Coordinates of C-alpha atoms in Angstrom, one line a residue:
X1 CA 111.1 126.8 94.4
X2 CA 109.4 124.7 97.1
X3 CA 106.0 125.2 95.3
X4 CA 107.6 124.2 92.0
X5 CA 109.2 121.1 93.5
X6 CA 105.8 120.1 95.1
X7 CA 104.1 120.6 91.8
X8 CA 106.6 118.4 89.9
X9 CA 106.5 115.7 92.6
X10 CA 102.7 115.8 92.5
X11 CA 102.5 115.4 88.8
X12 CA 105.0 112.5 88.9
X13 CA 103.1 110.8 91.7
X14 CA 99.9 111.2 89.7
X15 CA 101.4 109.6 86.6
X16 CA 102.9 106.7 88.6
X17 CA 99.5 106.1 90.3
X18 CA 97.8 106.1 86.9
X19 CA 100.3 103.5 85.6
X20 CA 99.4 101.3 88.6
X21 CA 97.8 102.0 92.0
X22 CA 100.6 100.1 93.8
X23 CA 102.9 103.1 93.4
X24 CA 100.5 105.3 95.4
X25 CA 100.4 102.5 98.0
X26 CA 104.2 102.6 98.2
X27 CA 104.1 106.4 98.6
X28 CA 101.6 106.1 101.5
X29 CA 103.8 103.7 103.4
X30 CA 107.0 105.6 102.8
X31 CA 105.3 108.8 104.0
X32 CA 104.3 107.4 107.4
X33 CA 107.5 108.6 109.2
X34 CA 107.2 112.1 107.8
X35 CA 103.5 112.6 108.1
X36 CA 103.8 115.2 110.9
X37 CA 106.7 117.1 109.4
X38 CA 105.1 118.5 106.2
X39 CA 101.5 119.6 105.8
X40 CA 100.1 119.9 102.3
X41 CA 97.6 122.5 101.1
X42 CA 94.1 121.8 102.5
X43 CA 95.5 120.4 105.8
X44 CA 96.4 117.0 104.3
X45 CA 99.6 115.2 105.1
X46 CA 101.5 113.0 102.6
X47 CA 99.9 109.7 103.8
X48 CA 96.4 111.0 103.3
X49 CA 97.2 112.5 99.9
X50 CA 98.8 109.2 98.8
X51 CA 95.8 107.2 100.0
X52 CA 93.4 109.5 98.1
X53 CA 95.5 109.1 95.0
X54 CA 95.6 105.3 95.4
X55 CA 91.8 105.2 95.9
X56 CA 91.2 107.2 92.8
X57 CA 93.6 105.1 90.7
X58 CA 92.1 101.9 92.0
X59 CA 88.6 103.1 91.3
X60 CA 89.5 103.9 87.7
X61 CA 91.3 100.5 87.3
X62 CA 88.2 98.7 88.7
X63 CA 85.9 100.5 86.3
X64 CA 88.2 99.6 83.3
X65 CA 88.4 95.9 84.4
X66 CA 84.8 94.8 85.4
X67 CA 85.8 91.1 84.9
X68 CA 88.2 91.3 87.9
X69 CA 86.2 91.0 91.2
X70 CA 87.4 92.9 94.3
X71 CA 88.7 90.8 97.1
X72 CA 87.7 91.6 100.7
X73 CA 89.5 88.8 102.6
X74 CA 88.7 87.3 106.0
X75 CA 89.6 90.5 107.9
X76 CA 87.1 92.7 106.2
X77 CA 84.1 91.7 108.4
X78 CA 86.0 92.6 111.5
X79 CA 87.1 95.9 110.0
X80 CA 83.5 96.7 108.9
X81 CA 82.1 95.8 112.3
X82 CA 84.7 98.1 114.0
X83 CA 83.9 101.0 111.6
X84 CA 80.2 100.5 112.3
X85 CA 80.9 100.7 116.1
X86 CA 83.1 103.8 115.6
X87 CA 80.4 105.5 113.4
X88 CA 77.7 104.7 116.0
X89 CA 79.8 106.1 118.8
X90 CA 80.5 109.2 116.7
X91 CA 76.9 109.9 116.2
X92 CA 76.1 109.5 119.9
X93 CA 79.1 111.2 121.4
X94 CA 78.4 113.9 124.0
X95 CA 81.8 115.5 123.2
X96 CA 83.4 116.6 120.0
X97 CA 81.9 115.2 116.7
X98 CA 85.0 116.5 114.8
X99 CA 87.5 114.5 116.9
X100 CA 85.3 111.4 116.6
X101 CA 85.2 111.7 112.8
X102 CA 89.0 112.1 112.7
X103 CA 89.5 108.9 114.6
X104 CA 87.0 107.0 112.4
X105 CA 88.7 108.3 109.3
X106 CA 92.0 107.0 110.7
X107 CA 90.6 103.5 111.0
X108 CA 89.0 103.8 107.6
X109 CA 92.5 104.6 106.2
X110 CA 93.8 101.4 107.7
X111 CA 90.9 99.4 106.2
X112 CA 91.5 101.0 102.8
X113 CA 95.2 100.2 102.9
X114 CA 94.3 96.6 103.7
X115 CA 92.0 96.3 100.7
X116 CA 94.6 98.0 98.4
X117 CA 97.4 95.7 99.5
X118 CA 95.2 92.6 99.2
X119 CA 94.0 93.4 95.7
X120 CA 97.2 94.8 94.3
X121 CA 99.4 91.9 95.5
X122 CA 97.0 89.0 94.8
X123 CA 98.9 86.1 93.1
X124 CA 95.8 84.9 91.2
X125 CA 93.1 86.4 88.9
X126 CA 93.4 88.5 85.8
X127 CA 95.9 90.9 87.3
X128 CA 98.2 88.3 88.7
X129 CA 101.1 89.1 86.3
X130 CA 103.9 90.7 88.2
X131 CA 102.3 90.1 91.6
X132 CA 105.6 89.1 93.2
X133 CA 107.3 92.3 92.2
X134 CA 104.5 94.3 93.6
X135 CA 104.5 92.3 96.8
X136 CA 108.3 92.6 97.0
X137 CA 108.1 96.4 96.6
X138 CA 105.6 96.5 99.4
X139 CA 107.9 94.6 101.7
X140 CA 110.8 96.8 100.7
X141 CA 108.7 99.9 101.7
X142 CA 107.6 98.3 104.9
X143 CA 111.2 97.9 105.8
X144 CA 112.8 101.0 104.3
X145 CA 110.7 103.6 106.0
X146 CA 111.1 102.2 109.6
X147 CA 114.8 101.5 109.0
X148 CA 115.4 105.1 108.0
X149 CA 113.5 106.3 111.0
X150 CA 115.4 103.8 113.2
X151 CA 118.7 105.3 112.0
X152 CA 117.4 108.7 113.1
X153 CA 116.4 107.2 116.5
X154 CA 119.9 105.8 117.0
X155 CA 121.4 109.2 116.3
X156 CA 119.1 110.7 118.9
X157 CA 120.1 108.1 121.4
X158 CA 123.9 108.4 121.0
X159 CA 123.9 112.2 120.7
X160 CA 121.3 112.8 123.5
X161 CA 119.4 115.0 121.0
X162 CA 116.1 115.0 122.8
X163 CA 113.9 116.9 125.2
X164 CA 115.1 116.8 128.9
X165 CA 112.4 114.3 129.9
X166 CA 113.8 111.8 127.4
X167 CA 117.4 111.9 128.8
X168 CA 118.8 108.8 130.5
X169 CA 122.0 107.6 132.1
X170 CA 122.7 111.0 133.6
X171 CA 122.1 112.8 130.3
X172 CA 124.7 110.9 128.3
X173 CA 122.0 109.2 126.2
X174 CA 118.4 109.9 125.2
X175 CA 115.4 107.7 124.5
X176 CA 115.0 107.3 120.8
X177 CA 111.8 108.8 119.4
X178 CA 112.5 109.2 115.7
X179 CA 110.0 111.4 113.8
X180 CA 107.1 109.9 115.7
X181 CA 107.7 112.3 118.7
X182 CA 107.2 109.8 121.5
X183 CA 109.5 106.8 122.4
X184 CA 106.6 104.4 123.1
X185 CA 104.8 105.1 119.9
X186 CA 108.1 105.0 118.0
X187 CA 108.7 101.5 119.5
X188 CA 105.3 100.5 118.2
X189 CA 106.2 101.5 114.7
X190 CA 109.4 99.4 115.0
X191 CA 107.4 96.4 116.3
X192 CA 105.5 96.6 113.0
X193 CA 108.7 96.1 111.0
X194 CA 111.5 94.2 112.7
X195 CA 109.7 90.8 112.7
X196 CA 109.4 91.0 108.9
X197 CA 113.1 91.7 108.6
X198 CA 114.2 88.9 111.0
X199 CA 111.8 86.4 109.4
X200 CA 113.2 87.1 105.9
X201 CA 116.7 86.7 107.3
X202 CA 115.8 83.3 108.7
X203 CA 114.2 81.9 105.6
X204 CA 117.0 83.2 103.4
X205 CA 119.6 81.4 105.5
X206 CA 117.6 78.2 105.4
X207 CA 117.2 78.7 101.6
X208 CA 121.0 79.0 101.3
X209 CA 121.3 75.7 103.1
X210 CA 119.0 74.1 100.5
X211 CA 121.0 75.5 97.6
X212 CA 124.3 74.4 99.0
X213 CA 123.1 70.9 99.7
X214 CA 121.3 70.5 96.4
X215 CA 124.1 72.2 94.4
X216 CA 121.6 73.3 91.9
X217 CA 121.8 77.1 92.2
X218 CA 123.5 79.4 89.7
X219 CA 126.2 81.7 90.8
X220 CA 124.1 84.7 89.8
X221 CA 121.2 83.6 91.9
X222 CA 123.6 83.0 94.8
X223 CA 125.1 86.5 94.5
X224 CA 121.7 88.1 94.4
X225 CA 120.6 86.2 97.5
X226 CA 123.7 87.3 99.3
X227 CA 123.0 90.9 98.6
X228 CA 119.4 90.5 99.6
X229 CA 120.4 88.7 102.9
X230 CA 122.9 91.5 103.7
X231 CA 120.3 94.2 103.1
X232 CA 117.6 92.5 105.1
X233 CA 120.1 91.7 107.9
X234 CA 121.1 95.4 108.1
X235 CA 117.5 96.4 108.4
X236 CA 116.9 93.9 111.2
X237 CA 120.0 95.1 113.1
X238 CA 119.0 98.8 112.8
X239 CA 115.3 98.1 113.8
X240 CA 116.2 96.0 116.8
X241 CA 118.9 98.4 118.0
X242 CA 116.5 101.3 117.7
X243 CA 113.8 99.4 119.6
X244 CA 116.3 98.9 122.5
X245 CA 117.2 102.6 122.3
X246 CA 113.6 103.6 122.8
X247 CA 113.8 102.3 126.4
X248 CA 110.1 101.5 126.0
X249 CA 109.1 98.8 128.4
X250 CA 105.8 98.2 126.6
X251 CA 107.7 98.0 123.3
X252 CA 110.1 95.4 124.8
X253 CA 107.2 93.3 126.1
X254 CA 105.5 93.6 122.7
X255 CA 108.7 92.5 121.0
X256 CA 108.9 89.5 123.3
X257 CA 105.3 88.5 122.2
X258 CA 106.2 88.9 118.6
X259 CA 109.4 86.8 119.0
X260 CA 107.4 84.0 120.7
X261 CA 104.9 84.0 117.8
X262 CA 107.7 83.8 115.3
X263 CA 109.3 80.9 117.1
X264 CA 106.0 79.0 117.2
X265 CA 105.5 79.7 113.4
X266 CA 109.0 78.5 112.5
X267 CA 108.4 75.4 114.6
X268 CA 105.2 74.6 112.6
X269 CA 107.0 75.0 109.3
X270 CA 109.9 72.8 110.1
X271 CA 110.0 69.1 109.0
X272 CA 109.5 66.6 111.8
X273 CA 113.2 65.6 111.7
X274 CA 114.3 69.1 112.5
X275 CA 111.7 69.9 115.2
X276 CA 113.8 68.2 117.9
X277 CA 116.8 70.4 117.2
X278 CA 114.5 73.4 117.0
X279 CA 113.1 72.5 120.4
X280 CA 116.6 72.3 121.8
X281 CA 117.5 75.6 120.4
X282 CA 114.3 77.1 121.7
X283 CA 115.2 75.9 125.2
X284 CA 118.6 77.5 124.9
X285 CA 117.0 80.8 123.8
X286 CA 114.6 80.7 126.8
X287 CA 117.5 80.0 129.1
X288 CA 119.5 82.9 127.6
X289 CA 116.5 85.2 128.1
X290 CA 116.3 84.1 131.7
X291 CA 120.0 84.9 132.2
X292 CA 119.4 88.4 130.7
X293 CA 116.6 89.0 133.2
X294 CA 118.8 87.6 136.0
X295 CA 121.6 90.0 135.0
X296 CA 119.0 92.8 134.9
X297 CA 118.6 92.2 138.7
X298 CA 122.2 91.5 139.5
X299 CA 123.9 94.7 138.6
X300 CA 125.9 93.2 135.7
X301 CA 124.1 95.2 133.0
X302 CA 124.3 99.0 132.6
X303 CA 122.4 100.7 135.4
X304 CA 119.8 102.4 133.1
X305 CA 119.0 99.2 131.3
X306 CA 119.0 97.2 134.5
X307 CA 116.5 99.5 136.1
X308 CA 114.3 99.5 133.0
X309 CA 114.2 95.7 132.8
X310 CA 113.6 95.2 136.6
X311 CA 110.7 97.7 136.5
X312 CA 108.6 95.8 134.0
X313 CA 107.1 93.4 136.5
X314 CA 106.5 96.2 139.0
X315 CA 104.4 98.0 136.5
X316 CA 102.0 95.1 135.9
X317 CA 100.2 95.3 139.3
X318 CA 96.9 97.2 139.7
X319 CA 96.3 99.7 142.5
X320 CA 94.2 102.8 143.4
X321 CA 96.2 105.9 142.7
X322 CA 94.3 107.8 145.4
X323 CA 95.9 105.7 148.1
X324 CA 99.5 106.0 146.9
X325 CA 102.0 108.6 148.0
X326 CA 103.7 110.0 144.8
X327 CA 107.5 110.0 144.7
X328 CA 109.9 110.7 141.9
X329 CA 110.5 107.0 141.6
X330 CA 106.9 105.9 141.2
X331 CA 105.6 109.0 139.4
X332 CA 105.4 107.5 135.9
X333 CA 103.7 104.3 137.2
X334 CA 101.1 106.2 139.2
X335 CA 100.4 108.6 136.4
X336 CA 99.8 105.7 134.0
X337 CA 97.4 104.0 136.5
X338 CA 95.5 107.3 136.9
X339 CA 94.9 107.4 133.1
X340 CA 93.8 103.8 133.2
X341 CA 91.4 104.4 136.1
X342 CA 89.9 107.5 134.4
X343 CA 89.3 105.4 131.2
X344 CA 87.5 102.8 133.3
X345 CA 85.3 105.5 134.8
X346 CA 84.5 106.7 131.2
X347 CA 83.5 103.1 130.3
X348 CA 81.2 102.6 133.3
X349 CA 79.6 106.0 132.7
X350 CA 79.0 105.3 128.9
X351 CA 79.1 101.5 128.7
X352 CA 77.4 101.0 125.3
X353 CA 79.1 103.5 122.9
X354 CA 81.7 105.2 125.2
X355 CA 82.6 108.9 125.2
X356 CA 83.2 108.9 121.4
X357 CA 86.3 108.0 119.3
X358 CA 89.2 110.4 119.8
X359 CA 87.4 112.1 122.8
X360 CA 89.4 110.6 125.6
X361 CA 91.2 113.8 126.4
X362 CA 88.1 115.9 126.3
X363 CA 86.3 113.6 128.6
X364 CA 89.3 113.3 131.0
X365 CA 89.6 117.1 131.3
X366 CA 85.9 117.9 131.2
X367 CA 85.9 119.9 128.0
X368 CA 82.4 119.0 126.8
X369 CA 80.0 121.1 124.9
X370 CA 79.4 124.4 126.7
X371 CA 81.5 123.1 129.6
X372 CA 78.5 121.2 130.9
X373 CA 80.2 117.8 131.2
X374 CA 82.1 117.2 134.5
X375 CA 85.8 116.0 134.1
X376 CA 86.6 112.3 134.7
X377 CA 90.2 112.7 135.9
X378 CA 91.5 111.1 139.0
X379 CA 92.7 113.6 141.7
X380 CA 95.3 115.1 141.5
X381 CA 96.1 114.1 137.9
X382 CA 94.3 116.8 136.0
X383 CA 96.1 116.6 132.6
X384 CA 95.4 113.9 130.0
X385 CA 98.1 112.0 128.2
X386 CA 95.9 111.3 125.3
X387 CA 95.2 107.7 125.9
X388 CA 94.8 105.2 128.7
X389 CA 98.1 103.3 128.3
X390 CA 96.1 100.2 127.4
X391 CA 94.3 100.2 124.1
X392 CA 91.7 97.6 125.1
X393 CA 90.6 99.7 128.0
X394 CA 91.0 102.8 125.9
X395 CA 88.7 101.3 123.2
X396 CA 86.1 100.5 125.9
X397 CA 86.2 104.1 127.2
X398 CA 85.9 105.7 123.7
X399 CA 83.7 103.2 121.8
X400 CA 82.0 101.2 124.6
X401 CA 81.4 97.5 124.8
X402 CA 80.3 97.4 121.2
X403 CA 83.6 98.9 120.0
X404 CA 85.6 96.6 122.3
X405 CA 83.8 93.5 121.0
X406 CA 84.5 94.6 117.4
X407 CA 88.2 95.2 118.1
X408 CA 88.5 91.8 119.8
X409 CA 86.8 90.2 116.8
X410 CA 89.3 91.9 114.5
X411 CA 92.2 90.7 116.7
X412 CA 90.9 87.1 116.5
X413 CA 90.6 87.4 112.7
X414 CA 94.2 88.6 112.5
X415 CA 95.3 85.5 114.3
X416 CA 93.2 83.3 112.0
X417 CA 94.7 85.1 109.0
X418 CA 98.2 84.7 110.2
X419 CA 97.8 81.0 110.7
X420 CA 96.0 80.5 107.3
X421 CA 98.8 82.3 105.5
X422 CA 101.5 80.3 107.3
X423 CA 99.9 77.0 106.3
X424 CA 99.2 78.1 102.7
X425 CA 102.8 79.3 102.0
X426 CA 104.4 76.8 99.6
X427 CA 107.4 74.9 101.0
X428 CA 109.7 76.1 98.1
X429 CA 108.7 79.8 98.3
X430 CA 111.0 81.5 100.7
X431 CA 109.4 84.9 100.1
X432 CA 105.9 83.7 101.1
X433 CA 107.2 81.9 104.1
X434 CA 109.2 84.8 105.3
X435 CA 106.3 87.2 105.0
X436 CA 104.0 84.7 106.7
X437 CA 106.4 84.2 109.7
X438 CA 107.1 87.9 109.9
X439 CA 103.4 88.7 109.8
X440 CA 102.7 86.4 112.7
X441 CA 105.4 88.3 114.7
X442 CA 104.0 91.7 113.8
X443 CA 100.4 90.8 114.7
X444 CA 101.4 89.4 118.1
X445 CA 103.8 92.2 118.8
X446 CA 101.2 94.8 118.2
X447 CA 98.4 93.0 120.2
X448 CA 100.8 92.5 123.1
X449 CA 102.2 96.1 123.0
X450 CA 98.7 97.5 123.0
X451 CA 98.3 96.3 126.6
X452 CA 100.6 99.2 127.4
X453 CA 100.1 101.7 124.6
X454 CA 97.8 103.0 121.8
X455 CA 99.5 102.0 118.6
X456 CA 96.6 103.1 116.3
X457 CA 97.7 106.7 116.1
X458 CA 99.5 108.9 113.6
X459 CA 98.4 106.7 110.7
X460 CA 100.5 103.8 111.9
X461 CA 97.4 101.8 111.0
X462 CA 98.4 102.4 107.4
X463 CA 101.6 100.5 107.9
X464 CA 99.7 97.7 109.8
X465 CA 96.9 97.5 107.2
X466 CA 99.5 96.9 104.5
X467 CA 100.8 93.9 106.5
X468 CA 97.3 92.6 106.9
X469 CA 96.6 92.9 103.2
X470 CA 99.9 91.3 102.2
X471 CA 99.1 88.3 104.5
X472 CA 95.7 87.9 103.0
X473 CA 97.1 88.1 99.4
X474 CA 99.8 85.5 100.1
X475 CA 97.2 83.1 101.5
X476 CA 96.1 82.6 97.9
X477 CA 99.6 81.3 96.9
X478 CA 98.3 77.7 97.2
X479 CA 95.8 78.4 94.4
X480 CA 98.6 79.2 91.9
X481 CA 99.1 76.7 89.0

């Protein structure tokens, strides 16, 4: 029966992909939360299989429509430069060539998703008919998959269904980890979704105000918007609640960065007459945030949440782990710093191309070819955690200065793309404006969160690449008739 079900589902997926490649794109995004649960024949997971299906369908479609040029967008040079740096580091790695190829393919998957989303959702060109429905379906998938995972995370939090190391508040609750397996990475996947939901809520509410004042909307339109607003609001509430339940300090800091970016984006979109009120509201919001931080140090919040908030600033300082006495209270902080110091040692030992993509753990523990490479751990932390707890330092360790430069170029292009989409979104198009504001929040949330984590794991780049492609596609809204 499982084989028969897999066969029927595969045939259905193939037929949908042949109808239009966007269906395979939807499948890839929806499969991100379950990618580690089911392994298909050949060692593929659902995300990889859906991407291969989308690539094949897109190739056939491109051959059948030679008059439609392929768009590459402003992010493609950064992605190409990063893939070049990863390939160069793969060739020159003194460690595992296989692990390096896997990491390079992971980034190639993100680049492929970016190109697919851009070309499938473009609002101009010969294939422009129905672009809004395709873009709307992409947004729905970008919200549905993380929301379902967020509900699972909330269940884990309230039932304390988690490994012992994830338990908090005396074992009454547990840090949410969803299907991702780690609370910090799970928080990263939520930071790639909640800004989009919140932004759509904001623009829908403002759009309601326009309809009420103008008195030109039909009752049916009003009902559909109410249903849409309720659905998006539910997604936003679940995603934010699950983010809090992860108890991920890096995730919270990343969310703060995303919220700041969204506030700045909304301020740029408002008419001059409303900017004063917006500034006043922003001042109140900042004051409320200050009160929350003050309560976090004053004992008025739950103890577990208070300790988590107050520990954020303590974890930002740098120190040498070899000079610190390890205690149960500072264990996690010292361990993170040990991983960071080891990554810096990898970078100084291989400054140009690093130890190779995906080879951080092998270099840390000294598992080189024939055991001839000495380990780079910091005594007495002998076991790797898989990454340096800072993606920028982690990139320098694995791909060297060339890879770090390429990633920073890509980050800068993301900011340029977010601003371009924001300015190009038509004033009367709530969908384009909501996606533009949400995209600004997602990009800044990920770039900020990456100071404490590696979010480019487990094909989360597929979810992020779809956001990049959608922003690049909506930038072309201004060229519509």
